PDB file of C-alpha atoms in Angstrom:
ATOM      1  CA  TYR A   6      77.788  42.223 106.392  1.00 53.00           C
ATOM      2  CA  ARG A   7      78.459  45.280 108.534  1.00 58.00           C
ATOM      3  CA  SER A   8      82.017  44.188 109.171  1.00 61.00           C
ATOM      4  CA  ALA A   9      82.637  43.567 105.473  1.00 59.00           C
ATOM      5  CA  SER A  10      81.628  47.089 104.368  1.00 59.00           C
ATOM      6  CA  GLY A  11      84.234  48.742 102.391  1.00 59.00           C
ATOM      7  CA  ASP A  12      86.157  45.496 101.897  1.00 65.00           C
ATOM      8  CA  HIS A  13      85.280  44.509  98.532  1.00 64.00           C
ATOM      9  CA  ARG A  14      86.770  40.950  98.502  1.00 72.00           C
ATOM     10  CA  ALA A  15      85.063  40.201 101.891  1.00 68.00           C
ATOM     11  CA  SER A  16      81.740  41.674 100.884  1.00 64.00           C
ATOM     12  CA  LYS A  17      81.767  39.794  97.558  1.00 67.00           C
ATOM     13  CA  ALA A  18      82.470  36.439  99.435  1.00 72.00           C
ATOM     14  CA  LEU A  19      79.240  36.826 101.407  1.00 65.00           C
ATOM     15  CA  GLY A  20      77.267  36.909  98.248  1.00 66.00           C
ATOM     16  CA  PRO A  21      74.154  39.030  97.295  1.00 73.00           C
ATOM     17  CA  HIS A  22      71.920  40.114 100.284  1.00 82.00           C
ATOM     18  CA  CYS A  23      69.668  43.002 101.179  1.00 86.00           C
ATOM     19  CA  TYR A  24      71.984  43.988 104.046  1.00 85.00           C
ATOM     20  CA  ARG A  25      74.999  44.031 101.542  1.00 84.00           C
ATOM     21  CA  THR A  26      72.996  46.283  99.318  1.00 87.00           C
ATOM     22  CA  MET A  27      72.188  48.611 102.143  1.00 87.00           C
ATOM     23  CA  GLU A  28      75.927  48.705 103.124  1.00 84.00           C
ATOM     24  CA  GLU A  29      77.096  49.574  99.711  1.00 84.00           C
ATOM     25  CA  ALA A  30      74.326  52.256  99.410  1.00 87.00           C
ATOM     26  CA  LEU A  31      75.383  53.820 102.727  1.00 85.00           C
ATOM     27  CA  ALA A  32      78.993  53.801 101.515  1.00 84.00           C
ATOM     28  CA  ARG A  33      78.127  55.283  98.283  1.00 86.00           C
ATOM     29  CA  LEU A  34      75.913  57.897 100.148  1.00 86.00           C
ATOM     30  CA  ARG A  35      78.885  59.032 101.831  1.00 85.00           C
ATOM     31  CA  VAL A  36      80.819  59.706  98.615  1.00 87.00           C
ATOM     32  CA  VAL A  37      78.123  61.166  96.337  1.00 86.00           C
ATOM     33  CA  GLY A  38      75.570  62.470  98.717  1.00 80.00           C
ATOM     34  CA  HIS A  39      72.563  60.690  97.104  1.00 85.00           C
ATOM     35  CA  GLN A  40      71.663  56.927  96.515  1.00 87.00           C
ATOM     36  CA  SER A  41      68.891  54.892  95.047  1.00 90.00           C
ATOM     37  CA  VAL A  42      67.992  51.084  95.374  1.00 90.00           C
ATOM     38  CA  VAL A  43      65.486  49.647  93.075  1.00 90.00           C
ATOM     39  CA  ILE A  44      63.869  46.294  94.324  1.00 88.00           C
ATOM     40  CA  CYS A  45      62.189  44.436  91.535  1.00 86.00           C
ATOM     41  CA  GLY A  46      60.746  41.022  90.895  1.00 83.00           C
ATOM     42  CA  GLU A  47      57.730  38.974  90.042  1.00 81.00           C
ATOM     43  CA  SER A  48      54.676  38.571  92.134  1.00 74.00           C
ATOM     44  CA  GLY A  49      55.522  36.625  95.324  1.00 75.00           C
ATOM     45  CA  ALA A  50      59.284  37.146  95.048  1.00 81.00           C
ATOM     46  CA  GLY A  51      59.629  38.904  98.263  1.00 82.00           C
ATOM     47  CA  LYS A  52      60.039  42.706  97.243  1.00 83.00           C
ATOM     48  CA  THR A  53      57.878  43.813 100.168  1.00 79.00           C
ATOM     49  CA  VAL A  54      59.862  41.781 102.606  1.00 82.00           C
ATOM     50  CA  THR A  55      63.193  42.779 101.154  1.00 87.00           C
ATOM     51  CA  ASN A  56      62.143  46.424 101.496  1.00 84.00           C
ATOM     52  CA  ARG A  57      61.111  45.939 105.058  1.00 82.00           C
ATOM     53  CA  LYS A  58      64.374  44.185 105.811  1.00 86.00           C
ATOM     54  CA  MET A  59      66.492  46.909 104.350  1.00 87.00           C
ATOM     55  CA  ILE A  60      64.568  49.563 106.406  1.00 84.00           C
ATOM     56  CA  GLU A  61      64.888  47.447 109.690  1.00 82.00           C
ATOM     57  CA  TYR A  62      68.740  47.032 108.842  1.00 83.00           C
ATOM     58  CA  ILE A  63      69.490  50.742 108.329  1.00 83.00           C
ATOM     59  CA  CYS A  64      67.447  51.671 111.292  1.00 79.00           C
ATOM     60  CA  GLN A  65      69.429  49.165 113.420  1.00 79.00           C
ATOM     61  CA  VAL A  66      72.566  50.443 112.172  1.00 78.00           C
ATOM     62  CA  GLN A  67      71.552  53.932 112.974  1.00 75.00           C
ATOM     63  CA  SER A  68      70.575  52.780 116.628  1.00 73.00           C
ATOM     64  CA  MET A  69      73.881  50.938 117.065  1.00 73.00           C
ATOM     65  CA  ASN A  70      75.958  53.908 115.858  1.00 68.00           C
ATOM     66  CA  GLY A  71      74.077  56.317 118.182  1.00 64.00           C
ATOM     67  CA  THR A  72      72.767  58.445 115.380  1.00 57.00           C
ATOM     68  CA  SER A  73      68.935  57.679 116.137  1.00 51.00           C
ATOM     69  CA  THR A  74      69.182  59.708 119.445  1.00 45.00           C
ATOM     70  CA  GLN A  75      70.982  62.922 118.174  1.00 50.00           C
ATOM     71  CA  GLY A  76      69.064  66.205 117.964  1.00 51.00           C
ATOM     72  CA  GLY A  77      67.094  66.543 114.700  1.00 52.00           C
ATOM     73  CA  VAL A  78      67.353  62.764 113.824  1.00 53.00           C
ATOM     74  CA  ALA A  79      64.124  60.928 113.082  1.00 62.00           C
ATOM     75  CA  ASP A  80      62.981  58.224 115.501  1.00 68.00           C
ATOM     76  CA  VAL A  81      64.031  55.073 113.614  1.00 65.00           C
ATOM     77  CA  GLN A  82      61.310  52.892 115.354  1.00 70.00           C
ATOM     78  CA  GLN A  83      58.618  55.083 114.068  1.00 79.00           C
ATOM     79  CA  ILE A  84      60.088  54.748 110.645  1.00 76.00           C
ATOM     80  CA  ALA A  85      60.057  50.756 110.839  1.00 71.00           C
ATOM     81  CA  GLU A  86      56.449  50.964 112.151  1.00 76.00           C
ATOM     82  CA  ALA A  87      55.156  53.389 109.612  1.00 78.00           C
ATOM     83  CA  ASN A  88      56.542  51.083 106.893  1.00 72.00           C
ATOM     84  CA  VAL A  89      54.269  48.201 108.330  1.00 73.00           C
ATOM     85  CA  LEU A  90      51.287  50.384 108.620  1.00 76.00           C
ATOM     86  CA  LEU A  91      51.695  51.568 104.826  1.00 75.00           C
ATOM     87  CA  GLU A  92      51.975  47.775 103.931  1.00 72.00           C
ATOM     88  CA  SER A  93      48.384  47.130 105.175  1.00 72.00           C
ATOM     89  CA  PHE A  94      46.709  49.485 102.803  1.00 72.00           C
ATOM     90  CA  GLY A  95      46.159  48.011  99.328  1.00 67.00           C
ATOM     91  CA  ASN A  96      47.383  44.524  99.812  1.00 70.00           C
ATOM     92  CA  ALA A  97      45.283  41.450  98.780  1.00 70.00           C
ATOM     93  CA  LYS A  98      45.242  37.637  98.570  1.00 71.00           C
ATOM     94  CA  THR A  99      46.264  36.310  95.137  1.00 72.00           C
ATOM     95  CA  THR A 100      46.726  32.737  94.016  1.00 74.00           C
ATOM     96  CA  ARG A 101      50.565  33.011  94.569  1.00 72.00           C
ATOM     97  CA  ASN A 102      50.759  35.246  97.739  1.00 70.00           C
ATOM     98  CA  ASP A 103      48.486  35.571 100.478  1.00 71.00           C
ATOM     99  CA  ASN A 104      49.494  39.441 101.087  1.00 68.00           C
ATOM    100  CA  SER A 105      50.242  40.784  97.738  1.00 70.00           C
ATOM    101  CA  SER A 106      50.949  44.536  97.271  1.00 69.00           C
ATOM    102  CA  ARG A 107      48.341  46.204  94.902  1.00 66.00           C
ATOM    103  CA  PHE A 108      50.476  49.187  94.332  1.00 70.00           C
ATOM    104  CA  GLY A 109      54.023  50.217  93.612  1.00 73.00           C
ATOM    105  CA  LYS A 110      56.103  51.532  96.514  1.00 76.00           C
ATOM    106  CA  TYR A 111      58.403  54.408  96.665  1.00 81.00           C
ATOM    107  CA  THR A 112      60.205  54.938  99.928  1.00 82.00           C
ATOM    108  CA  LYS A 113      62.594  57.774 100.677  1.00 85.00           C
ATOM    109  CA  LEU A 114      64.894  58.161 103.554  1.00 85.00           C
ATOM    110  CA  ASP A 115      66.607  61.433 104.315  1.00 84.00           C
ATOM    111  CA  PHE A 116      69.930  61.530 105.891  1.00 82.00           C
ATOM    112  CA  ASP A 117      71.861  64.248 107.732  1.00 80.00           C
ATOM    113  CA  THR A 118      74.710  64.446 105.104  1.00 75.00           C
ATOM    114  CA  ASN A 119      76.597  67.166 107.078  1.00 74.00           C
ATOM    115  CA  ASN A 120      77.341  65.079 110.065  1.00 66.00           C
ATOM    116  CA  SER A 121      76.879  61.456 111.059  1.00 73.00           C
ATOM    117  CA  TYR A 122      74.538  60.291 108.141  1.00 76.00           C
ATOM    118  CA  GLY A 123      71.721  59.780 110.679  1.00 77.00           C
ATOM    119  CA  ILE A 124      68.337  59.360 109.304  1.00 79.00           C
ATOM    120  CA  THR A 125      66.458  62.648 109.577  1.00 78.00           C
ATOM    121  CA  GLY A 126      63.109  61.536 107.999  1.00 77.00           C
ATOM    122  CA  CYS A 127      61.142  59.344 105.857  1.00 77.00           C
TER     123      CYS A 127
END
């Protein structure tokens, strides 16, 4: 998905995926300076897992680009670990899902829009 970024035809051929969504959001972030992603679905559809995978992906991309170690940039490992910690509060077993979220979740990632678009906070 990373190599297809910016190539609409190649990206479309890969089909819908949370990594593709993150690549498109990052590309738009560089153009307009702000971006939102809404993850929705019914109970047990995988919204929490998708959110976690998207955060892990963006953190991995930041690490590969070397933007996670520049001055003033947040520790991407701490962001990924904080997400897991927050998930542990308010989850409960239901008939459809053993670890169902009992709350809505709002995750905000801050990026350095002046330089390399590294994550500066969460």
